[in-house]
Amino acid sequence: MMKVTTILITAACLAGSFSLYADAVSDQEEAASSTGAYSVAGALRLPENVTKRDVYGMNVGWKLFKGEKAPEEAASPDVDDSSWESVNLPNGIELLPEEASGCSNYQGPVWYRKTFIPPSRLEGRRNTLYFEGIMGKSEVWVNGEKAAEHFGGYLPVIVNLDKWLKPGQKNVIAVKADNSNDASYPPGKPQEGLDFSYFGGIYRDVYLISTGPVHITDPNEAGTVAGGGSFFPDGIS
């Protein structure tokens, strides 16, 4: 009985030390990762001795521009977005009454921009942006370079940041989303004829996911049948 008690106490102490370690790291990196105390989804960074996969919440601190008259080169890191609306994600562009139909929701382009400084520890790792959903046609720029394009609002948009992310420096993510009528993606029907409306914009959560070089791919990112699974880079056997 004493052996069992000793084991339980030791396990509890180790669990507590892991938790304290995670809390300390989270406190240090919260500002840089934009997790924030009031994030809709937040993020949980697990202790490093448990996993090599870090997840940072990216919901807080975006700028929004709605309409056709967005500034020229809105994707550029140097554009002044200080006058844009400040929003947190998820963001459905507008508030609509419960009984709203497709005749009343906004249709057209919107721009989102986020300026942030990722932790220096992300250098040399595999880093991706994971958008759970962007309604309509979307384009994603990282530090002024077009990184991804996606059609449809019901599958995630995954952006490999390896070419563009600058850990420890200022980075700018720009997203253009357009929920105009388009038969090439669901629901496909003209919205004016629908007896319901659906959200536009970045209407689901966003994360920055950082892994080691050996990682499990997401089938949506692979874009091929049975494309997910364990991935080993060249030189690792």
PDB file of C-alpha atoms in Angstrom:
ATOM      1  CA  MET A   1       0.000   0.000   0.000  1.00  0.00           C
ATOM      2  CA  MET A   2       2.878   2.357   0.845  1.00  0.00           C
ATOM      3  CA  LYS A   3       4.483   1.696  -2.536  1.00  0.00           C
ATOM      4  CA  VAL A   4       1.216   2.585  -4.324  1.00  0.00           C
ATOM      5  CA  THR A   5       0.873   5.781  -2.274  1.00  0.00           C
ATOM      6  CA  THR A   6       4.478   6.767  -3.007  1.00  0.00           C
ATOM      7  CA  ILE A   7       3.956   6.218  -6.728  1.00  0.00           C
ATOM      8  CA  LEU A   8       0.765   8.309  -6.724  1.00  0.00           C
ATOM      9  CA  ILE A   9       2.436  11.192  -4.864  1.00  0.00           C
ATOM     10  CA  THR A  10       5.428  11.113  -7.222  1.00  0.00           C
ATOM     11  CA  ALA A  11       3.136  11.138 -10.263  1.00  0.00           C
ATOM     12  CA  ALA A  12       1.188  14.073  -8.867  1.00  0.00           C
ATOM     13  CA  CYS A  13       4.382  16.041  -8.239  1.00  0.00           C
ATOM     14  CA  LEU A  14       5.627  15.391 -11.767  1.00  0.00           C
ATOM     15  CA  ALA A  15       2.297  16.417 -13.260  1.00  0.00           C
ATOM     16  CA  GLY A  16       2.392  19.590 -11.206  1.00  0.00           C
ATOM     17  CA  SER A  17       5.920  20.432 -12.343  1.00  0.00           C
ATOM     18  CA  PHE A  18       4.941  19.858 -15.999  1.00  0.00           C
ATOM     19  CA  SER A  19       1.944  22.168 -15.526  1.00  0.00           C
ATOM     20  CA  LEU A  20       4.067  24.881 -13.915  1.00  0.00           C
ATOM     21  CA  TYR A  21       6.580  24.632 -16.750  1.00  0.00           C
ATOM     22  CA  ALA A  22       3.828  25.002 -19.353  1.00  0.00           C
ATOM     23  CA  ASP A  23       2.283  27.946 -17.487  1.00  0.00           C
ATOM     24  CA  ALA A  24       5.632  29.733 -17.293  1.00  0.00           C
ATOM     25  CA  VAL A  25       6.298  29.285 -20.998  1.00  0.00           C
ATOM     26  CA  SER A  26       2.770  30.400 -21.855  1.00  0.00           C
ATOM     27  CA  ASP A  27       3.179  33.567 -19.780  1.00  0.00           C
ATOM     28  CA  GLN A  28       6.417  34.452 -21.556  1.00  0.00           C
ATOM     29  CA  GLU A  29       5.089  33.811 -25.044  1.00  0.00           C
ATOM     30  CA  GLU A  30       1.517  35.062 -24.694  1.00  0.00           C
ATOM     31  CA  ALA A  31       2.207  38.541 -26.071  1.00  0.00           C
ATOM     32  CA  ALA A  32       4.213  37.266 -29.021  1.00  0.00           C
ATOM     33  CA  SER A  33       1.790  34.520 -29.954  1.00  0.00           C
ATOM     34  CA  SER A  34      -1.286  36.782 -29.617  1.00  0.00           C
ATOM     35  CA  THR A  35      -3.056  34.169 -27.516  1.00  0.00           C
ATOM     36  CA  GLY A  36      -4.480  36.894 -25.273  1.00  0.00           C
ATOM     37  CA  ALA A  37      -6.624  36.572 -22.173  1.00  0.00           C
ATOM     38  CA  TYR A  38      -9.839  37.122 -24.123  1.00  0.00           C
ATOM     39  CA  SER A  39      -9.268  34.917 -27.142  1.00  0.00           C
ATOM     40  CA  VAL A  40     -12.416  33.142 -28.277  1.00  0.00           C
ATOM     41  CA  ALA A  41     -10.656  29.791 -28.492  1.00  0.00           C
ATOM     42  CA  GLY A  42      -7.326  30.459 -26.833  1.00  0.00           C
ATOM     43  CA  ALA A  43      -4.463  28.013 -27.160  1.00  0.00           C
ATOM     44  CA  LEU A  44      -2.807  25.398 -24.998  1.00  0.00           C
ATOM     45  CA  ARG A  45       0.929  24.862 -25.337  1.00  0.00           C
ATOM     46  CA  LEU A  46       1.791  21.443 -23.968  1.00  0.00           C
ATOM     47  CA  PRO A  47       5.011  20.825 -22.003  1.00  0.00           C
ATOM     48  CA  GLU A  48       8.023  20.308 -24.237  1.00  0.00           C
ATOM     49  CA  ASN A  49       8.828  16.977 -22.629  1.00  0.00           C
ATOM     50  CA  VAL A  50       5.429  15.654 -23.704  1.00  0.00           C
ATOM     51  CA  THR A  51       5.229  16.832 -27.309  1.00  0.00           C
ATOM     52  CA  LYS A  52       7.215  18.726 -29.931  1.00  0.00           C
ATOM     53  CA  ARG A  53       4.035  20.192 -31.410  1.00  0.00           C
ATOM     54  CA  ASP A  54       3.235  23.782 -30.365  1.00  0.00           C
ATOM     55  CA  VAL A  55      -0.114  25.435 -31.073  1.00  0.00           C
ATOM     56  CA  TYR A  56      -0.598  29.203 -30.828  1.00  0.00           C
ATOM     57  CA  GLY A  57      -3.996  30.907 -30.924  1.00  0.00           C
ATOM     58  CA  MET A  58      -4.171  33.539 -33.666  1.00  0.00           C
ATOM     59  CA  ASN A  59      -7.708  34.815 -33.078  1.00  0.00           C
ATOM     60  CA  VAL A  60      -6.863  38.099 -31.395  1.00  0.00           C
ATOM     61  CA  GLY A  61      -5.837  41.417 -32.940  1.00  0.00           C
ATOM     62  CA  TRP A  62      -6.914  41.551 -36.601  1.00  0.00           C
ATOM     63  CA  LYS A  63      -7.830  44.546 -38.772  1.00  0.00           C
ATOM     64  CA  LEU A  64     -10.882  44.360 -41.085  1.00  0.00           C
ATOM     65  CA  PHE A  65     -11.788  46.319 -44.236  1.00  0.00           C
ATOM     66  CA  LYS A  66     -15.152  45.623 -45.908  1.00  0.00           C
ATOM     67  CA  GLY A  67     -15.990  46.773 -49.420  1.00  0.00           C
ATOM     68  CA  GLU A  68     -14.650  47.191 -52.918  1.00  0.00           C
ATOM     69  CA  LYS A  69     -12.486  50.230 -52.125  1.00  0.00           C
ATOM     70  CA  ALA A  70      -9.704  48.538 -50.190  1.00  0.00           C
ATOM     71  CA  PRO A  71      -6.349  50.318 -50.359  1.00  0.00           C
ATOM     72  CA  GLU A  72      -4.186  49.415 -53.318  1.00  0.00           C
ATOM     73  CA  GLU A  73      -1.650  46.754 -52.367  1.00  0.00           C
ATOM     74  CA  ALA A  74      -3.694  45.831 -49.287  1.00  0.00           C
ATOM     75  CA  ALA A  75      -1.550  42.718 -48.929  1.00  0.00           C
ATOM     76  CA  SER A  76       1.664  44.722 -48.535  1.00  0.00           C
ATOM     77  CA  PRO A  77       3.299  44.754 -45.079  1.00  0.00           C
ATOM     78  CA  ASP A  78       3.692  48.532 -45.393  1.00  0.00           C
ATOM     79  CA  VAL A  79       0.010  49.444 -45.833  1.00  0.00           C
ATOM     80  CA  ASP A  80      -1.361  51.665 -43.048  1.00  0.00           C
ATOM     81  CA  ASP A  81      -4.338  49.742 -41.617  1.00  0.00           C
ATOM     82  CA  SER A  82      -4.692  51.832 -38.451  1.00  0.00           C
ATOM     83  CA  SER A  83      -8.060  53.180 -39.591  1.00  0.00           C
ATOM     84  CA  TRP A  84      -9.477  49.716 -40.292  1.00  0.00           C
ATOM     85  CA  GLU A  85     -11.930  48.126 -37.866  1.00  0.00           C
ATOM     86  CA  SER A  86     -10.292  46.122 -35.061  1.00  0.00           C
ATOM     87  CA  VAL A  87     -11.761  42.624 -34.741  1.00  0.00           C
ATOM     88  CA  ASN A  88     -11.075  39.267 -33.139  1.00  0.00           C
ATOM     89  CA  LEU A  89     -11.806  35.960 -34.800  1.00  0.00           C
ATOM     90  CA  PRO A  90     -14.058  34.166 -35.509  1.00  0.00           C
ATOM     91  CA  ASN A  91     -15.579  37.080 -37.475  1.00  0.00           C
ATOM     92  CA  GLY A  92     -18.591  36.730 -39.763  1.00  0.00           C
ATOM     93  CA  ILE A  93     -18.342  40.302 -41.138  1.00  0.00           C
ATOM     94  CA  GLU A  94     -21.702  41.416 -39.759  1.00  0.00           C
ATOM     95  CA  LEU A  95     -24.467  40.693 -37.268  1.00  0.00           C
ATOM     96  CA  LEU A  96     -27.711  39.424 -38.775  1.00  0.00           C
ATOM     97  CA  PRO A  97     -31.097  38.673 -37.207  1.00  0.00           C
ATOM     98  CA  GLU A  98     -31.952  35.043 -36.627  1.00  0.00           C
ATOM     99  CA  GLU A  99     -34.510  34.986 -39.459  1.00  0.00           C
ATOM    100  CA  ALA A 100     -32.224  36.676 -42.031  1.00  0.00           C
ATOM    101  CA  SER A 101     -32.395  35.329 -45.587  1.00  0.00           C
ATOM    102  CA  GLY A 102     -29.901  35.395 -48.430  1.00  0.00           C
ATOM    103  CA  CYS A 103     -31.308  38.748 -49.511  1.00  0.00           C
ATOM    104  CA  SER A 104     -29.835  40.594 -46.527  1.00  0.00           C
ATOM    105  CA  ASN A 105     -26.272  39.351 -45.960  1.00  0.00           C
ATOM    106  CA  TYR A 106     -23.239  41.229 -47.285  1.00  0.00           C
ATOM    107  CA  GLN A 107     -21.746  39.838 -50.474  1.00  0.00           C
ATOM    108  CA  GLY A 108     -18.357  40.930 -51.699  1.00  0.00           C
ATOM    109  CA  PRO A 109     -14.684  41.206 -50.755  1.00  0.00           C
ATOM    110  CA  VAL A 110     -13.281  41.827 -47.285  1.00  0.00           C
ATOM    111  CA  TRP A 111      -9.670  42.130 -46.134  1.00  0.00           C
ATOM    112  CA  TYR A 112      -8.126  40.998 -42.850  1.00  0.00           C
ATOM    113  CA  ARG A 113      -4.629  41.889 -41.645  1.00  0.00           C
ATOM    114  CA  LYS A 114      -2.698  40.753 -38.594  1.00  0.00           C
ATOM    115  CA  THR A 115       0.696  42.073 -37.464  1.00  0.00           C
ATOM    116  CA  PHE A 116       2.531  39.906 -34.921  1.00  0.00           C
ATOM    117  CA  ILE A 117       5.970  38.803 -33.731  1.00  0.00           C
ATOM    118  CA  PRO A 118       6.293  34.994 -33.530  1.00  0.00           C
ATOM    119  CA  PRO A 119       8.656  33.550 -30.894  1.00  0.00           C
ATOM    120  CA  SER A 120      12.286  33.162 -31.954  1.00  0.00           C
ATOM    121  CA  ARG A 121      12.117  29.497 -30.946  1.00  0.00           C
ATOM    122  CA  LEU A 122      10.127  28.783 -34.152  1.00  0.00           C
ATOM    123  CA  GLU A 123      13.287  29.231 -36.234  1.00  0.00           C
ATOM    124  CA  GLY A 124      14.159  26.027 -38.082  1.00  0.00           C
ATOM    125  CA  ARG A 125      10.833  24.359 -37.343  1.00  0.00           C
ATOM    126  CA  ARG A 126       7.932  23.571 -39.665  1.00  0.00           C
ATOM    127  CA  ASN A 127       5.289  26.268 -39.149  1.00  0.00           C
ATOM    128  CA  THR A 128       1.816  26.412 -40.654  1.00  0.00           C
ATOM    129  CA  LEU A 129      -1.222  28.667 -40.410  1.00  0.00           C
ATOM    130  CA  TYR A 130      -4.407  26.666 -39.914  1.00  0.00           C
ATOM    131  CA  PHE A 131      -7.628  28.497 -40.808  1.00  0.00           C
ATOM    132  CA  GLU A 132     -10.587  26.329 -39.806  1.00  0.00           C
ATOM    133  CA  GLY A 133     -12.801  28.135 -42.314  1.00  0.00           C
ATOM    134  CA  ILE A 134     -12.797  31.180 -44.608  1.00  0.00           C
ATOM    135  CA  MET A 135     -16.069  31.644 -46.457  1.00  0.00           C
ATOM    136  CA  GLY A 136     -15.997  31.803 -50.217  1.00  0.00           C
ATOM    137  CA  LYS A 137     -12.932  32.476 -52.311  1.00  0.00           C
ATOM    138  CA  SER A 138      -9.869  33.311 -50.238  1.00  0.00           C
ATOM    139  CA  GLU A 139      -6.281  34.378 -50.799  1.00  0.00           C
ATOM    140  CA  VAL A 140      -3.584  34.504 -48.101  1.00  0.00           C
ATOM    141  CA  TRP A 141      -0.427  36.635 -48.173  1.00  0.00           C
ATOM    142  CA  VAL A 142       2.519  36.357 -45.785  1.00  0.00           C
ATOM    143  CA  ASN A 143       4.818  39.383 -45.577  1.00  0.00           C
ATOM    144  CA  GLY A 144       3.607  40.601 -48.968  1.00  0.00           C
ATOM    145  CA  GLU A 145       3.971  37.259 -50.771  1.00  0.00           C
ATOM    146  CA  LYS A 146       0.955  35.272 -51.938  1.00  0.00           C
ATOM    147  CA  ALA A 147       1.100  31.976 -50.054  1.00  0.00           C
ATOM    148  CA  ALA A 148      -2.251  30.263 -50.685  1.00  0.00           C
ATOM    149  CA  GLU A 149      -5.536  30.385 -52.577  1.00  0.00           C
ATOM    150  CA  HIS A 150      -8.677  28.432 -51.688  1.00  0.00           C
ATOM    151  CA  PHE A 151     -12.225  27.974 -53.003  1.00  0.00           C
ATOM    152  CA  GLY A 152     -15.020  27.054 -50.590  1.00  0.00           C
ATOM    153  CA  GLY A 153     -15.763  27.848 -46.978  1.00  0.00           C
ATOM    154  CA  TYR A 154     -16.298  24.481 -45.331  1.00  0.00           C
ATOM    155  CA  LEU A 155     -12.805  22.962 -45.384  1.00  0.00           C
ATOM    156  CA  PRO A 156      -9.717  24.348 -43.621  1.00  0.00           C
ATOM    157  CA  VAL A 157      -7.150  26.521 -45.364  1.00  0.00           C
ATOM    158  CA  ILE A 158      -3.622  25.443 -44.429  1.00  0.00           C
ATOM    159  CA  VAL A 159      -0.644  27.635 -45.260  1.00  0.00           C
ATOM    160  CA  ASN A 160       2.941  26.385 -44.991  1.00  0.00           C
ATOM    161  CA  LEU A 161       4.949  29.356 -43.660  1.00  0.00           C
ATOM    162  CA  ASP A 162       8.447  27.927 -44.169  1.00  0.00           C
ATOM    163  CA  LYS A 163       9.323  30.311 -47.037  1.00  0.00           C
ATOM    164  CA  TRP A 164       8.058  33.501 -45.437  1.00  0.00           C
ATOM    165  CA  LEU A 165       7.830  33.459 -41.634  1.00  0.00           C
ATOM    166  CA  LYS A 166      10.421  35.554 -39.769  1.00  0.00           C
ATOM    167  CA  PRO A 167      10.596  34.355 -36.140  1.00  0.00           C
ATOM    168  CA  GLY A 168      11.475  37.099 -33.690  1.00  0.00           C
ATOM    169  CA  GLN A 169      10.577  39.840 -36.206  1.00  0.00           C
ATOM    170  CA  LYS A 170       7.434  41.664 -37.306  1.00  0.00           C
ATOM    171  CA  ASN A 171       5.264  39.594 -39.656  1.00  0.00           C
ATOM    172  CA  VAL A 172       2.077  40.549 -41.488  1.00  0.00           C
ATOM    173  CA  ILE A 173      -0.643  38.109 -42.518  1.00  0.00           C
ATOM    174  CA  ALA A 174      -3.175  39.468 -45.037  1.00  0.00           C
ATOM    175  CA  VAL A 175      -6.311  37.585 -46.079  1.00  0.00           C
ATOM    176  CA  LYS A 176      -8.788  38.468 -48.815  1.00  0.00           C
ATOM    177  CA  ALA A 177     -12.143  36.713 -48.575  1.00  0.00           C
ATOM    178  CA  ASP A 178     -14.991  37.043 -51.072  1.00  0.00           C
ATOM    179  CA  ASN A 179     -18.391  35.457 -50.504  1.00  0.00           C
ATOM    180  CA  SER A 180     -19.987  36.686 -53.746  1.00  0.00           C
ATOM    181  CA  ASN A 181     -22.208  34.254 -55.653  1.00  0.00           C
ATOM    182  CA  ASP A 182     -20.104  31.575 -57.303  1.00  0.00           C
ATOM    183  CA  ALA A 183     -21.283  28.233 -58.647  1.00  0.00           C
ATOM    184  CA  SER A 184     -17.816  26.689 -58.309  1.00  0.00           C
ATOM    185  CA  TYR A 185     -18.114  26.027 -54.561  1.00  0.00           C
ATOM    186  CA  PRO A 186     -20.951  25.125 -52.114  1.00  0.00           C
ATOM    187  CA  PRO A 187     -23.667  26.139 -51.680  1.00  0.00           C
ATOM    188  CA  GLY A 188     -23.335  27.288 -55.293  1.00  0.00           C
ATOM    189  CA  LYS A 189     -26.842  28.709 -55.591  1.00  0.00           C
ATOM    190  CA  PRO A 190     -27.490  32.472 -55.819  1.00  0.00           C
ATOM    191  CA  GLN A 191     -27.733  33.692 -52.244  1.00  0.00           C
ATOM    192  CA  GLU A 192     -30.652  35.978 -53.067  1.00  0.00           C
ATOM    193  CA  GLY A 193     -32.801  32.889 -53.603  1.00  0.00           C
ATOM    194  CA  LEU A 194     -31.928  31.207 -50.302  1.00  0.00           C
ATOM    195  CA  ASP A 195     -34.242  31.288 -47.308  1.00  0.00           C
ATOM    196  CA  PHE A 196     -31.195  31.477 -45.023  1.00  0.00           C
ATOM    197  CA  SER A 197     -27.903  33.338 -44.954  1.00  0.00           C
ATOM    198  CA  TYR A 198     -24.422  32.151 -44.043  1.00  0.00           C
ATOM    199  CA  PHE A 199     -21.385  33.824 -42.568  1.00  0.00           C
ATOM    200  CA  GLY A 200     -18.655  35.374 -44.669  1.00  0.00           C
ATOM    201  CA  GLY A 201     -15.092  36.275 -43.731  1.00  0.00           C
ATOM    202  CA  ILE A 202     -12.828  34.265 -41.423  1.00  0.00           C
ATOM    203  CA  TYR A 203     -15.716  32.788 -39.487  1.00  0.00           C
ATOM    204  CA  ARG A 204     -13.826  30.032 -37.646  1.00  0.00           C
ATOM    205  CA  ASP A 205     -10.716  29.851 -35.446  1.00  0.00           C
ATOM    206  CA  VAL A 206      -7.127  30.278 -36.652  1.00  0.00           C
ATOM    207  CA  TYR A 207      -3.977  28.678 -35.235  1.00  0.00           C
ATOM    208  CA  LEU A 208      -0.243  28.765 -35.868  1.00  0.00           C
ATOM    209  CA  ILE A 209       0.998  25.177 -35.585  1.00  0.00           C
ATOM    210  CA  SER A 210       4.714  24.506 -35.145  1.00  0.00           C
ATOM    211  CA  THR A 211       6.234  21.017 -35.362  1.00  0.00           C
ATOM    212  CA  GLY A 212       9.613  19.382 -35.738  1.00  0.00           C
ATOM    213  CA  PRO A 213      10.830  18.177 -39.157  1.00  0.00           C
ATOM    214  CA  VAL A 214       9.216  14.776 -38.525  1.00  0.00           C
ATOM    215  CA  HIS A 215       5.469  15.378 -38.444  1.00  0.00           C
ATOM    216  CA  ILE A 216       2.072  13.986 -39.357  1.00  0.00           C
ATOM    217  CA  THR A 217       0.651  15.711 -42.429  1.00  0.00           C
ATOM    218  CA  ASP A 218      -2.921  16.957 -42.638  1.00  0.00           C
ATOM    219  CA  PRO A 219      -4.852  15.338 -45.535  1.00  0.00           C
ATOM    220  CA  ASN A 220      -6.371  18.715 -46.409  1.00  0.00           C
ATOM    221  CA  GLU A 221      -2.895  20.212 -46.763  1.00  0.00           C
ATOM    222  CA  ALA A 222      -1.652  17.312 -48.871  1.00  0.00           C
ATOM    223  CA  GLY A 223      -4.561  17.790 -51.277  1.00  0.00           C
ATOM    224  CA  THR A 224      -4.414  14.188 -52.482  1.00  0.00           C
ATOM    225  CA  VAL A 225      -6.350  11.019 -51.707  1.00  0.00           C
ATOM    226  CA  ALA A 226      -4.698   9.284 -48.713  1.00  0.00           C
ATOM    227  CA  GLY A 227      -2.249  12.174 -48.582  1.00  0.00           C
ATOM    228  CA  GLY A 228      -2.079  12.425 -44.816  1.00  0.00           C
ATOM    229  CA  GLY A 229       0.173  10.449 -42.505  1.00  0.00           C
ATOM    230  CA  SER A 230       3.713  10.410 -41.135  1.00  0.00           C
ATOM    231  CA  PHE A 231       6.152  12.507 -43.128  1.00  0.00           C
ATOM    232  CA  PHE A 232       9.925  12.120 -42.928  1.00  0.00           C
ATOM    233  CA  PRO A 233      12.105  14.759 -44.623  1.00  0.00           C
ATOM    234  CA  ASP A 234      15.150  13.779 -46.669  1.00  0.00           C
ATOM    235  CA  GLY A 235      18.087  12.584 -44.606  1.00  0.00           C
ATOM    236  CA  ILE A 236      16.054  10.979 -41.802  1.00  0.00           C
ATOM    237  CA  SER A 237      15.667   7.224 -41.744  1.00  0.00           C
TER     238      SER A 237
END
